[in-house]
XYZ file of C-alpha atoms in Angstrom:
352
model
C 0.167 -29.038 -7.002
C 0.376 -30.189 -3.361
C -2.718 -28.657 -1.990
C -2.347 -30.509 1.299
C 0.901 -28.490 1.829
C -0.387 -25.019 0.867
C 2.338 -23.193 2.924
C 1.800 -20.026 0.654
C -1.961 -19.982 1.392
C -1.348 -20.756 5.090
C 1.191 -17.883 5.463
C -1.576 -15.366 4.063
C -4.245 -16.741 6.421
C -1.852 -16.465 9.277
C -1.514 -12.679 8.632
C -5.274 -12.143 8.392
C -5.843 -14.172 11.657
C -3.300 -11.674 13.294
C -5.861 -8.958 12.304
C -9.212 -10.635 12.849
C -8.470 -13.493 15.273
C -10.942 -16.326 14.871
C -13.286 -14.439 12.624
C -14.536 -16.882 9.960
C -14.175 -15.018 6.649
C -16.561 -15.266 3.591
C -14.420 -17.184 1.279
C -14.959 -17.497 -2.416
C -12.958 -20.453 -3.975
C -12.410 -21.382 -7.669
C -13.806 -24.862 -8.705
C -12.022 -25.194 -11.915
C -8.361 -23.902 -12.069
C -7.638 -21.227 -14.583
C -4.820 -23.326 -16.051
C -7.485 -25.902 -16.926
C -9.865 -23.636 -18.532
C -11.634 -21.940 -15.581
C -12.864 -18.456 -15.669
C -11.230 -17.148 -12.537
C -7.352 -16.901 -12.351
C -7.214 -16.443 -8.635
C -7.628 -19.553 -6.437
C -9.695 -17.703 -3.771
C -10.766 -14.411 -2.133
C -11.648 -14.006 1.631
C -13.630 -11.068 2.920
C -13.352 -10.045 6.473
C -15.706 -7.675 8.423
C -13.597 -4.723 9.650
C -14.884 -1.813 11.739
C -12.107 0.551 12.013
C -12.023 3.337 11.160
C -15.343 2.793 9.470
C -17.234 -0.460 8.696
C -15.885 -2.061 5.628
C -15.060 -5.392 3.955
C -11.400 -6.131 3.793
C -10.900 -8.599 1.085
C -7.690 -10.429 0.225
C -6.617 -12.514 -2.868
C -5.124 -15.960 -3.001
C -3.240 -16.582 -6.152
C -0.762 -13.924 -7.252
C 1.818 -15.621 -5.166
C 2.737 -19.306 -5.057
C 0.282 -20.918 -2.782
C 1.305 -24.548 -3.094
C 4.546 -25.564 -4.881
C 7.567 -23.437 -5.619
C 7.400 -23.051 -9.538
C 9.252 -19.973 -10.554
C 13.096 -19.776 -10.448
C 13.066 -16.482 -8.564
C 13.760 -17.410 -4.997
C 13.363 -13.907 -3.772
C 9.769 -13.526 -4.536
C 6.758 -15.949 -4.401
C 5.065 -15.896 -7.694
C 4.389 -12.302 -8.770
C 5.477 -11.231 -5.378
C 2.260 -9.742 -3.990
C -1.409 -10.291 -3.116
C -4.125 -7.686 -3.410
C -6.373 -6.352 -0.802
C -9.319 -4.207 -1.289
C -11.291 -2.409 1.404
C -14.954 -1.624 0.446
C -17.434 0.394 2.347
C -19.981 -1.954 4.203
C -23.434 -1.337 5.528
C -23.938 -2.519 9.260
C -26.499 -5.115 8.127
C -24.567 -6.323 5.114
C -23.748 -10.185 5.452
C -21.956 -10.681 2.040
C -19.244 -8.565 0.328
C -20.441 -7.025 -3.063
C -19.988 -9.167 -5.903
C -18.603 -6.400 -8.151
C -15.487 -6.036 -5.733
C -14.921 -9.771 -6.037
C -15.290 -9.756 -9.867
C -12.919 -6.645 -10.085
C -10.353 -8.598 -8.211
C -10.596 -11.555 -10.616
C -10.359 -9.314 -13.425
C -7.144 -7.785 -11.978
C -5.886 -11.481 -11.953
C -6.827 -11.869 -15.636
C -4.950 -8.647 -16.467
C -1.813 -9.825 -14.635
C -1.924 -13.467 -15.812
C -2.462 -12.524 -19.464
C -0.154 -9.425 -19.696
C 2.678 -10.440 -17.254
C 2.428 -6.769 -15.924
C 2.558 -6.553 -12.129
C 1.403 -3.911 -9.635
C 3.598 -2.020 -7.090
C 3.224 0.606 -4.375
C 2.314 3.958 -6.057
C 1.015 2.459 -9.389
C -2.280 3.486 -10.857
C -4.617 2.247 -13.627
C -7.286 3.791 -15.703
C -10.477 1.445 -15.809
C -12.096 3.576 -18.650
C -15.365 3.528 -16.870
C -16.974 2.787 -13.560
C -15.124 0.285 -11.464
C -18.373 -1.252 -10.704
C -19.993 -1.687 -14.135
C -23.304 0.228 -14.522
C -22.902 2.120 -11.183
C -23.420 5.782 -10.867
C -20.080 6.469 -9.387
C -17.072 8.882 -10.076
C -14.488 5.993 -9.434
C -13.200 5.191 -12.755
C -9.573 4.153 -11.886
C -7.528 2.376 -9.475
C -4.503 3.265 -7.228
C -2.195 0.839 -5.348
C -0.435 1.340 -1.991
C 0.992 -0.904 0.634
C -1.821 -2.232 2.810
C -1.237 -0.160 6.056
C -2.211 -3.060 8.260
C -0.433 -5.857 6.336
C 3.352 -5.686 6.083
C 5.300 -7.706 3.543
C 5.935 -11.409 4.719
C 8.548 -13.923 3.854
C 7.199 -17.340 2.914
C 9.023 -20.604 2.141
C 8.442 -19.590 -1.528
C 9.742 -16.034 -1.119
C 8.621 -12.430 -0.291
C 4.885 -11.541 -0.583
C 3.796 -7.898 -0.355
C 0.121 -6.953 0.282
C -1.061 -4.163 -2.183
C -4.288 -2.447 -1.370
C -6.292 -1.412 -4.385
C -8.164 1.852 -4.162
C -11.003 3.195 -6.286
C -10.172 6.693 -7.417
C -11.886 9.224 -9.663
C -10.571 10.564 -13.091
C -9.337 13.727 -11.755
C -7.595 12.124 -8.757
C -5.953 9.785 -11.386
C -4.556 12.860 -13.285
C -3.347 14.215 -9.907
C -1.436 11.077 -9.289
C 0.126 11.129 -12.700
C 1.246 14.828 -12.426
C 2.236 14.673 -8.914
C 2.335 11.464 -6.724
C 0.088 8.546 -5.753
C 1.392 8.502 -2.232
C 1.169 12.314 -1.907
C -2.540 12.432 -3.091
C -3.515 9.568 -0.867
C -1.818 11.107 2.231
C -3.289 14.478 1.578
C -6.812 12.829 1.132
C -6.786 10.593 4.283
C -9.638 12.590 5.836
C -11.906 11.840 2.785
C -10.884 8.282 2.317
C -9.895 6.960 5.872
C -8.200 3.658 5.646
C -8.160 4.105 1.880
C -11.549 2.583 1.767
C -13.232 2.425 -1.590
C -16.758 3.999 -1.410
C -18.592 4.143 -4.702
C -20.809 7.184 -3.576
C -17.979 9.440 -2.517
C -17.020 12.712 -4.339
C -13.716 13.536 -5.741
C -11.017 14.374 -3.082
C -10.077 17.392 -5.272
C -13.493 19.048 -4.571
C -11.887 20.135 -1.164
C -9.831 23.271 -1.674
C -7.111 22.233 0.739
C -6.544 18.950 -1.063
C -6.574 20.693 -4.565
C -4.102 23.174 -3.168
C -1.800 20.438 -1.685
C -1.665 18.980 -5.142
C -0.603 22.259 -6.827
C 2.060 22.907 -4.180
C 3.304 19.372 -4.495
C 3.732 19.575 -8.309
C 5.642 22.827 -7.855
C 7.695 21.454 -5.092
C 8.387 17.938 -6.113
C 7.357 17.694 -9.803
C 5.937 14.420 -11.014
C 6.863 10.928 -10.092
C 5.604 9.567 -13.452
C 8.646 9.138 -15.573
C 6.873 6.727 -18.046
C 3.441 6.865 -19.575
C 1.954 4.497 -21.848
C -0.046 6.127 -24.469
C -2.376 4.309 -26.916
C -2.148 6.853 -29.767
C 1.423 7.863 -30.473
C 3.452 8.484 -33.542
C 6.434 10.484 -34.747
C 7.122 11.423 -38.418
C 10.655 13.250 -38.991
C 10.831 16.333 -41.100
C 11.284 15.811 -44.963
C 13.399 17.806 -47.150
C 11.684 19.459 -50.149
C 12.716 21.682 -52.924
C 12.442 24.919 -50.864
C 13.061 24.255 -47.246
C 11.827 21.310 -45.053
C 8.596 20.108 -43.813
C 8.268 20.024 -40.002
C 8.366 16.887 -37.974
C 5.023 15.651 -36.559
C 4.346 14.224 -33.106
C 0.873 12.577 -32.912
C -0.852 12.108 -29.611
C -4.517 10.928 -28.765
C -6.599 13.626 -27.169
C -7.276 11.587 -24.002
C -3.741 11.820 -22.986
C -2.551 15.121 -24.579
C -3.520 17.291 -21.513
C -1.855 14.728 -19.180
C 1.431 14.930 -21.264
C 1.169 18.763 -21.086
C 0.859 18.606 -17.279
C 3.784 16.228 -17.126
C 6.121 18.461 -19.065
C 5.525 20.876 -16.235
C 6.189 18.242 -13.522
C 9.104 16.511 -15.466
C 10.948 18.547 -18.116
C 10.618 21.863 -16.267
C 12.015 20.099 -13.186
C 14.969 18.627 -15.104
C 13.626 15.173 -15.287
C 13.029 13.111 -18.556
C 9.471 11.679 -19.661
C 9.095 8.457 -21.669
C 6.045 8.109 -23.787
C 5.465 4.706 -25.126
C 2.881 2.861 -27.296
C 2.846 -0.791 -28.714
C 4.737 0.553 -31.703
C 6.665 3.675 -30.589
C 8.771 5.077 -27.785
C 9.600 8.797 -27.529
C 11.920 10.150 -24.744
C 11.366 13.851 -23.942
C 14.391 15.456 -22.478
C 14.993 19.059 -21.354
C 17.716 20.739 -23.365
C 18.907 24.350 -24.257
C 17.648 24.132 -27.834
C 14.706 22.182 -29.277
C 15.858 19.368 -31.590
C 15.269 15.595 -32.213
C 17.125 12.252 -32.904
C 15.229 9.332 -34.504
C 16.834 5.953 -34.075
C 15.429 2.542 -35.191
C 13.337 2.041 -32.118
C 13.407 5.118 -29.911
C 12.969 8.941 -30.804
C 14.576 11.389 -28.464
C 12.945 14.803 -28.463
C 14.844 17.579 -26.876
C 12.678 20.493 -25.757
C 13.791 23.896 -24.582
C 12.308 25.139 -21.306
C 10.349 27.726 -23.518
C 8.942 25.073 -25.723
C 8.137 22.870 -22.644
C 6.292 25.709 -20.966
C 4.404 26.644 -24.234
C 3.274 22.958 -24.653
C 2.221 22.592 -21.118
C -0.290 25.458 -21.824
C -1.355 24.391 -25.368
C -1.671 20.624 -24.826
C -5.424 20.080 -24.618
C -7.966 17.169 -25.070
C -9.092 18.751 -28.352
C -8.419 17.484 -31.938
C -6.264 19.719 -34.094
C -2.610 20.792 -34.985
C -0.499 22.797 -32.438
C 2.279 25.040 -33.928
C 4.967 26.342 -31.665
C 5.800 30.071 -31.574
C 9.583 29.632 -31.321
C 10.182 26.558 -33.232
C 8.987 25.667 -36.692
C 10.460 22.218 -36.942
C 7.790 20.393 -35.041
C 4.053 20.227 -35.189
C 1.967 18.282 -32.591
C -1.231 16.696 -34.046
C -3.948 15.860 -31.496
C -6.338 13.181 -32.890
C -9.550 11.956 -31.350
C -9.581 9.181 -28.763
C -12.316 6.430 -28.937
C -12.996 4.924 -25.506
C -14.196 1.309 -26.059
C -15.746 -1.180 -23.446
C -14.646 -4.641 -22.915
C -16.322 -5.922 -26.104
C -14.692 -3.355 -28.222
C -17.582 -0.980 -28.660
C -17.100 2.633 -28.679
C -18.600 4.141 -25.645
C -17.374 7.757 -25.695
C -15.024 9.983 -27.751
C -12.504 12.365 -26.457
C -11.418 15.443 -28.496
C-alpha cells in the first residue's frame, strides 16, 4: 500500500475542493486497517459544512474505491466503482457531524465488504429499524441516487461514481419498490431539498400530491423492481393422491407479502416478469394466458393469468393465513409470520 501516492484519495479530495474551496473538512480516519483486524472498513470519512439549499453536513467516504494501489483486475472501475455521500441536516451552531451518520456509513462499508453486494443509482435497502439507533424517527430505510453535485470521475485506477445515500420511511420504501426510486425522489424534492436526510421529517406520502404522483406513476410506468429478495420463500409442487391432486403451495413471509401483491400490479399486469429470491429458492413470476408452473432443479417458473395476478394483488396482505384462488385450485399461497430481529439476533417485532 503506497500511502504516499494515494492517487485515488487525491482524486476524491479534488472533487470536494471543487465544491467547497479551501474549507477544511472534519475528517475521521481509521487507525487500524480493516484487513488487519480493525473495526472500520472505510479508510476515512470527511464532512463538509454546506449551506445550500439548507444547512447540512455533506459527508463523503474514502475506501469503496482503490485509494492507493490498483489491486483489482477490472481496469474500468476503481475498487467497487463508487464512494458514498450522505447529506445530513445541520443546526447553525453545530461544529461536528452526528456520530450516528458516520457509524451508518461504516456499517454500509461492512455490508459491502462482507457480502460483495454493491450499490447503484436507484437502489434501496431496508434497515429494519431506525437508521439512527434509538432515535424517534420514521426513517427506517435507505435509498441511493447519483449525488447531484458530484459527477462520476475517472481516476488512474478507473471510474468512481458518487452515490448519495438518503434516509427514507417505510412507506416511501414500498413506493420505491412498487414504482421507482428516481420517480419518488423527484416527486418529493419539495419535502427533501437536496435529498438531505432529516431524522425529524414526516413521510413524503403524507402530502396528497406526492401520493397521487406515486399512484399515477404505477399506473403509467409499472414498477422498476424486477428482482426482490425475500427472506421467507418456498415452493412445494402439487402431489398426486388416490383421488385427484393436492395443490402446489407458495410460502411467503408476511413482511413482504403485501409488497409482492403490489408488484404483481406493477410488473405482471404490465407484461413484465418478477423474480423472487431467497438464499435457498428462486421463483420467476411470468404473465401468461393460463395459470401453471414448472419446477426445475434450481428455479420455479410460475405462470399467472391476468385474472389471478389481479386477484393476488388484492389478497396478498401482511397477515398469516392461507390464500385460495377463486379461479384456479392448483395453487395455495401460505403467508407465515415474519420475525424482525436486531443486529444481535433478538426478535424486536413480529409481522403477521
